[in-house]
Amino acid sequence: MSVNQQAHTGPPYGQPQPGYQGYQQPAYGGQPLPGVPQSQYGAYNGPMPGYQQPVPPQGSLRAPPASGAPPPASGASLPSGHLTYSQFGHGDVQNGIPASAAPMQRPPTSQPFLPGSGPTPVSQTSTFQQYGPPPASVQQLSNHMAGMTIGSTSASAPPPAGLGYGPPTSVPPVSGSFSATGSGLYTPYTASQGPPPTSVSQGLPLAQPPFPGPPMSTQRLPTQVPGFAPPPSSTGIGPSSYPPTTGAPRPPTIPGPPLPGQTVAGPPTSQPNHVSSPPPPSTMPGPHPGPPMSGLHGPPPPTHPPQPGYQMQQNGSFGQVRGPQPNYGGAYPGTPNYGSQPGPPPPPKRLDPDSIPSPIQVIEDDRSNRGSEPFVTGVRGQVPPLVTTNFLVKDQGNASPRYIRCTSYNIPCTSDMAKQSQVPLAAVIKPLATLPPEETLPYLVDHGESGPVRCNRCKAYMCPFMQFIEGGRRFQCCFCSCVTEVPPHYFQHLDHTGKRVDFYDRPELSLGSYEFLATVDYCKNNKFPSPPAFIFMIDVSYNAVKSGLVRLICEELKSLLDYLPREGNMEESAIRVGFVTYNKVLHFYNVKSSLAQPQMMVVSDVADMFVPLLDGFLVNVNESRTVIASLLDQIPEMFADTRETETVFAPVIQAGLEALKAAECAGKLFIFHTSLPIAEAPGKLKNRDDRKLINTDKEKTLFQPQTSFYNNLAKDCVAQGCCVDLFLFPNQYLDVATLGVVTYQTGGSIYKYAYFQLETDQDRFLNDLRRDVQKEVGFDAVMRVRTSTGIRATDFFGAFYMSNTTDVEMAGLDCDKTITVEFKHDDKLSEDSGALLQCALLYTSCAGQRRLRIHNLSLNCCTQLADLYRNCETDTLINYLAKYAYRGVLSSPVKTVRDALINQCAQILACYRKNCASPSSAGQLILPECMKLLPVYLNCVLKSDVLQPGPEVTTDDRAYIRQLVTSMDVAETNVFFYPRLLPLTKADVDSDSLPAAIRNSEERLSKGDIYLLENGLNIFVWVGVNVQQGLIQNLFGVSSFSQISNALSTLPVLENPFSKKVRSIVGMLQVQRSRYMKLIVVKQEDKLEMLFKHFLVEDKSLSGGASYVDFLCHMHKEIRQLLS
């Protein structure tokens, strides 16, 4: 059941490559990739190497075909070479998803459903509409029901035009989004009912592979051809069923070798989800962007005729007829018309992408339903609005979802039930999250010398769920039930309801999140900490100096040092600073305020690192301002003529660690580093990059550090509170998997700027550096999560170190980092008392104050699986699953990890189908309402560069992404795996709002429009070939499409409404993300377009990832196998 594909080996990013005209990137032109076996893709018609190819059992055909299916053609089963479902490795699809002969057509326009009114045609901007009863004009769709048995599980008649998602009128009450105005179709549901599940009953037909060779219709299929049967009444489709988000029809595709027309549909080479910047334009030879990949692996692919059965039709949204392949109607020379080679027999009907759950629709529905009201946290087990919705939080006893999000807010009472559902119980915790200005920061409570009041037995901190008894003299712990005396100074009388009279005056009794001032008992060595220090450590080897990096850093630091973090009302920051430069040796600088000039001290014995000066190394910025400025002016001059190319790395961290030890404080090292540390020194590394290991059992070694030296160093750093932030500027392999170990285990951040170039990358680097230096950070942090009896925290994911099973230790924890905690049952839970979590974080603030930040959350418990499935949050679930998988690649082959993910999700959905959905035909795929996006998001995780790299994704990129995702919060993973795609040409220049997003698929793009795609690391601006000249002039300041430069890293500042609007949108998106996104301008049909298409995650990817439609079919098959 592998969704795994042999990755196509290709050279790392390092050396200049042929290909990419003017760019040193391999394989973006039409040149053969060096090192790629010619047969890698076969000739686009054979089976894919590296797939398992089980032979379908000869003759074991299961049931007569459905009434409308084509009769079996000659030969009863396929020859062994041809995969019926090549991507997933099960040749035998007989119990899979039936085909039907009825060609499928799309309604000519997307019809909105306006409650109480008739359907009306819709203008392009409203790409998200609800389906109501399908309009009469869609009657043509009824053909597509031909030959399909309608599962008669519900009493109601089928939807009028068979538009799979028009719910029958007997649909039960559905999501509260719609007031049932005129139609009477939808009535809001009460909390107890919950939204009904989504049923994608359209038989998820098998896409027919357009391979030359024996036709696939020889495969017989089960009789139950699911029609878009009206869902059974208990599982009707809620109004959030999906509208036809506009787009041209596509021909069937099948996961597996890229089909010829499809070579265009994904990046030629999947380019990492975070894109290393293309290297500088140079005089490299490179082909013209010709047929996109036709020359890539040998002979040009065979072409195929347009698929019969898909009339091209005018699409209501993009006013132009589109060709059958999503390659812009033949704009590429070479592939457009699919030669006259005879193709397979008419393909079976393909699932309509508009009829399957749309992330865009779900996001829009949540915004309109939940964005206007504040989210009040007073009620146990409430599911918060989605991360994509803007909402205000009112803390009334549970922590804000900005601090904690859970995979489910109603957890099973028993471990058996949890095992049965396979839904992981996890919380994604962001203890120091930044709040919007309208929300109050956690109050700081000072209990004096006695410190915070805690339970005697389990040491939980006082919180709103503690029960006061005996007139307020004692309290019963809500976590372990132990009774503790109330300290005399804390005593207060109870009112008639048993609440303390001072309930509202004390944050720890009335709020979900608050802080305690810690006493000396909570400090290391029982003494209060000194304020932390920042040490800037700059690589001054040849590469760093030559690229202008050293000068840039020194210039920036002169002004940046005035913006060090400080406590709310303080005049100046308490943080002290120090400076080190290094290549093969280290240079320390004395910048004591009494000196006229800085002094440099060189330590060349890197094997035994020590700090040559104590006094004058860490200083107050204001006191030593002139000396520091003088030093920052001198550093670029001192090393201007350096010829030293080798660097050390571990001794640099050791030096910073020793300096902090000597100063007896915690702190952060900012290391700016350019190359693999090959100089003779501790922690020396060798180049071990080996692409041949991809898809082998040894692939995991690429993600593991090559020496344990750095793990031990990390442990020492954590003990001292020394956090390491790493800024990398590689031009070749750097071994991020090893260099990142210390950063990762100390709670630091890694930033990577491949092929750094001053003109294109300085903005991004400087913005990242400014934010990194200024953001709120806690030092020397320890976090512990306590739970009420019945569950306990068993597993942790994130950037931290653990020396025991309960304490998460971080030398530094900033406002962007999350820790993901998984819980398991160790006893039964009760529905009455629910379950509680308390996250306690002990840390030193930037002013040197020791504090405890407490977050509490209460969850419901259930004995019915339906309650669990009604209260899950898919975004958090995907965040957990991605982290779980990304950790898995350290110890298991990638294929095993992918298979386990698919299997777990199939089990989650099969359990729902079996236990919660009304009985209905096996041909229907029924998804829980709040998990209907699980398949599309899971597919995005499976196709990500860590789990399915394209040929040009470097080993470093994969290690970088793996570490990055591990501490991402839910909003970041959401946009990272399913990027946001906005039609800029539809933006209203007079309003502040963003244009409505569209789905991530090439068929949604129109040649006459400009789109913006963001994934948290990059922003692409895609320009169609037919964009009006006026728009190009307004946005880029040039007169024609051909003059738009690919090298733009920022949009020109032009005085016109469109330019202002687009720049304000870009600015708005940059502010929302924790890293400054790299801006890349992509012209349609240009060589960079392949890179852009990698992010159109609903399409098939060139690295072998399935399209959303194909993956949904595959999930359906998996679920049916589990159920049978």
PDB file of C-alpha atoms in Angstrom, residues 430-514:
ATOM      1  CA  LYS A 430       2.683  27.381  22.729  1.00  0.00           C
ATOM      2  CA  PRO A 431       3.393  28.631  26.246  1.00  0.00           C
ATOM      3  CA  LEU A 432       4.702  32.108  25.353  1.00  0.00           C
ATOM      4  CA  ALA A 433       2.419  32.784  22.376  1.00  0.00           C
ATOM      5  CA  THR A 434       2.009  36.410  21.328  1.00  0.00           C
ATOM      6  CA  LEU A 435      -1.512  37.742  21.827  1.00  0.00           C
ATOM      7  CA  PRO A 436      -3.231  40.353  19.653  1.00  0.00           C
ATOM      8  CA  PRO A 437      -3.285  43.853  21.203  1.00  0.00           C
ATOM      9  CA  GLU A 438      -6.996  43.571  22.108  1.00  0.00           C
ATOM     10  CA  GLU A 439      -6.356  40.644  24.462  1.00  0.00           C
ATOM     11  CA  THR A 440      -4.814  40.943  27.927  1.00  0.00           C
ATOM     12  CA  LEU A 441      -1.462  39.378  28.678  1.00  0.00           C
ATOM     13  CA  PRO A 442      -1.426  36.827  31.511  1.00  0.00           C
ATOM     14  CA  TYR A 443      -1.478  38.569  34.916  1.00  0.00           C
ATOM     15  CA  LEU A 444       1.600  38.231  37.097  1.00  0.00           C
ATOM     16  CA  VAL A 445       0.685  37.044  40.609  1.00  0.00           C
ATOM     17  CA  ASP A 446       3.120  37.559  43.480  1.00  0.00           C
ATOM     18  CA  HIS A 447       2.495  35.416  46.551  1.00  0.00           C
ATOM     19  CA  GLY A 448       5.557  36.770  48.358  1.00  0.00           C
ATOM     20  CA  GLU A 449       8.145  34.559  49.976  1.00  0.00           C
ATOM     21  CA  SER A 450       5.879  31.563  50.365  1.00  0.00           C
ATOM     22  CA  GLY A 451       5.489  31.256  46.599  1.00  0.00           C
ATOM     23  CA  PRO A 452       2.533  29.847  44.662  1.00  0.00           C
ATOM     24  CA  VAL A 453      -0.008  27.635  46.438  1.00  0.00           C
ATOM     25  CA  ARG A 454       0.303  24.017  45.255  1.00  0.00           C
ATOM     26  CA  CYS A 455      -1.152  20.577  45.890  1.00  0.00           C
ATOM     27  CA  ASN A 456       0.871  18.704  48.495  1.00  0.00           C
ATOM     28  CA  ARG A 457       0.916  15.441  46.595  1.00  0.00           C
ATOM     29  CA  CYS A 458       1.120  16.075  42.829  1.00  0.00           C
ATOM     30  CA  LYS A 459       2.474  19.631  43.104  1.00  0.00           C
ATOM     31  CA  ALA A 460      -0.149  21.045  40.712  1.00  0.00           C
ATOM     32  CA  TYR A 461      -0.494  24.825  40.933  1.00  0.00           C
ATOM     33  CA  MET A 462      -3.599  26.587  42.226  1.00  0.00           C
ATOM     34  CA  CYS A 463      -6.113  26.892  39.381  1.00  0.00           C
ATOM     35  CA  PRO A 464      -9.841  27.498  38.724  1.00  0.00           C
ATOM     36  CA  PHE A 465     -10.650  23.777  38.989  1.00  0.00           C
ATOM     37  CA  MET A 466      -9.426  23.300  42.580  1.00  0.00           C
ATOM     38  CA  GLN A 467     -12.311  22.647  45.005  1.00  0.00           C
ATOM     39  CA  PHE A 468     -12.329  24.548  48.307  1.00  0.00           C
ATOM     40  CA  ILE A 469     -13.869  22.654  51.228  1.00  0.00           C
ATOM     41  CA  GLU A 470     -14.443  23.024  54.976  1.00  0.00           C
ATOM     42  CA  GLY A 471     -15.394  26.673  54.721  1.00  0.00           C
ATOM     43  CA  GLY A 472     -12.303  27.463  52.655  1.00  0.00           C
ATOM     44  CA  ARG A 473      -9.705  26.049  55.063  1.00  0.00           C
ATOM     45  CA  ARG A 474      -8.643  23.215  52.744  1.00  0.00           C
ATOM     46  CA  PHE A 475      -8.786  22.490  49.030  1.00  0.00           C
ATOM     47  CA  GLN A 476      -9.135  19.263  47.090  1.00  0.00           C
ATOM     48  CA  CYS A 477      -6.803  18.879  44.124  1.00  0.00           C
ATOM     49  CA  CYS A 478      -8.576  18.533  40.783  1.00  0.00           C
ATOM     50  CA  PHE A 479      -5.687  16.476  39.412  1.00  0.00           C
ATOM     51  CA  CYS A 480      -5.019  13.883  42.102  1.00  0.00           C
ATOM     52  CA  SER A 481      -7.901  14.450  44.608  1.00  0.00           C
ATOM     53  CA  CYS A 482      -5.485  14.953  47.514  1.00  0.00           C
ATOM     54  CA  VAL A 483      -6.694  17.422  50.179  1.00  0.00           C
ATOM     55  CA  THR A 484      -4.270  20.227  51.126  1.00  0.00           C
ATOM     56  CA  GLU A 485      -4.416  22.863  53.895  1.00  0.00           C
ATOM     57  CA  VAL A 486      -4.879  26.419  52.631  1.00  0.00           C
ATOM     58  CA  PRO A 487      -1.913  28.531  53.933  1.00  0.00           C
ATOM     59  CA  PRO A 488      -3.166  31.128  56.466  1.00  0.00           C
ATOM     60  CA  HIS A 489      -2.203  34.095  54.265  1.00  0.00           C
ATOM     61  CA  TYR A 490      -4.225  32.606  51.416  1.00  0.00           C
ATOM     62  CA  PHE A 491      -7.404  31.865  53.374  1.00  0.00           C
ATOM     63  CA  GLN A 492     -10.697  33.360  52.225  1.00  0.00           C
ATOM     64  CA  HIS A 493     -14.341  32.602  53.038  1.00  0.00           C
ATOM     65  CA  LEU A 494     -16.656  30.827  50.596  1.00  0.00           C
ATOM     66  CA  ASP A 495     -19.960  32.208  49.298  1.00  0.00           C
ATOM     67  CA  HIS A 496     -23.243  30.237  49.254  1.00  0.00           C
ATOM     68  CA  THR A 497     -22.164  28.388  46.066  1.00  0.00           C
ATOM     69  CA  GLY A 498     -18.903  27.193  47.594  1.00  0.00           C
ATOM     70  CA  LYS A 499     -16.813  29.710  45.624  1.00  0.00           C
ATOM     71  CA  ARG A 500     -14.245  31.881  47.360  1.00  0.00           C
ATOM     72  CA  VAL A 501     -15.367  35.444  47.891  1.00  0.00           C
ATOM     73  CA  ASP A 502     -12.192  36.730  46.196  1.00  0.00           C
ATOM     74  CA  PHE A 503     -12.744  34.468  43.169  1.00  0.00           C
ATOM     75  CA  TYR A 504     -12.717  37.320  40.629  1.00  0.00           C
ATOM     76  CA  ASP A 505      -9.824  39.170  42.257  1.00  0.00           C
ATOM     77  CA  ARG A 506      -7.420  36.296  41.877  1.00  0.00           C
ATOM     78  CA  PRO A 507      -6.284  35.389  38.331  1.00  0.00           C
ATOM     79  CA  GLU A 508      -5.322  31.869  39.442  1.00  0.00           C
ATOM     80  CA  LEU A 509      -8.923  31.186  40.539  1.00  0.00           C
ATOM     81  CA  SER A 510     -10.758  32.732  37.608  1.00  0.00           C
ATOM     82  CA  LEU A 511      -8.506  32.557  34.546  1.00  0.00           C
ATOM     83  CA  GLY A 512      -7.085  29.770  32.404  1.00  0.00           C
ATOM     84  CA  SER A 513      -3.639  31.409  31.996  1.00  0.00           C
ATOM     85  CA  TYR A 514      -1.589  33.483  34.455  1.00  0.00           C
TER      86      TYR A 514
END
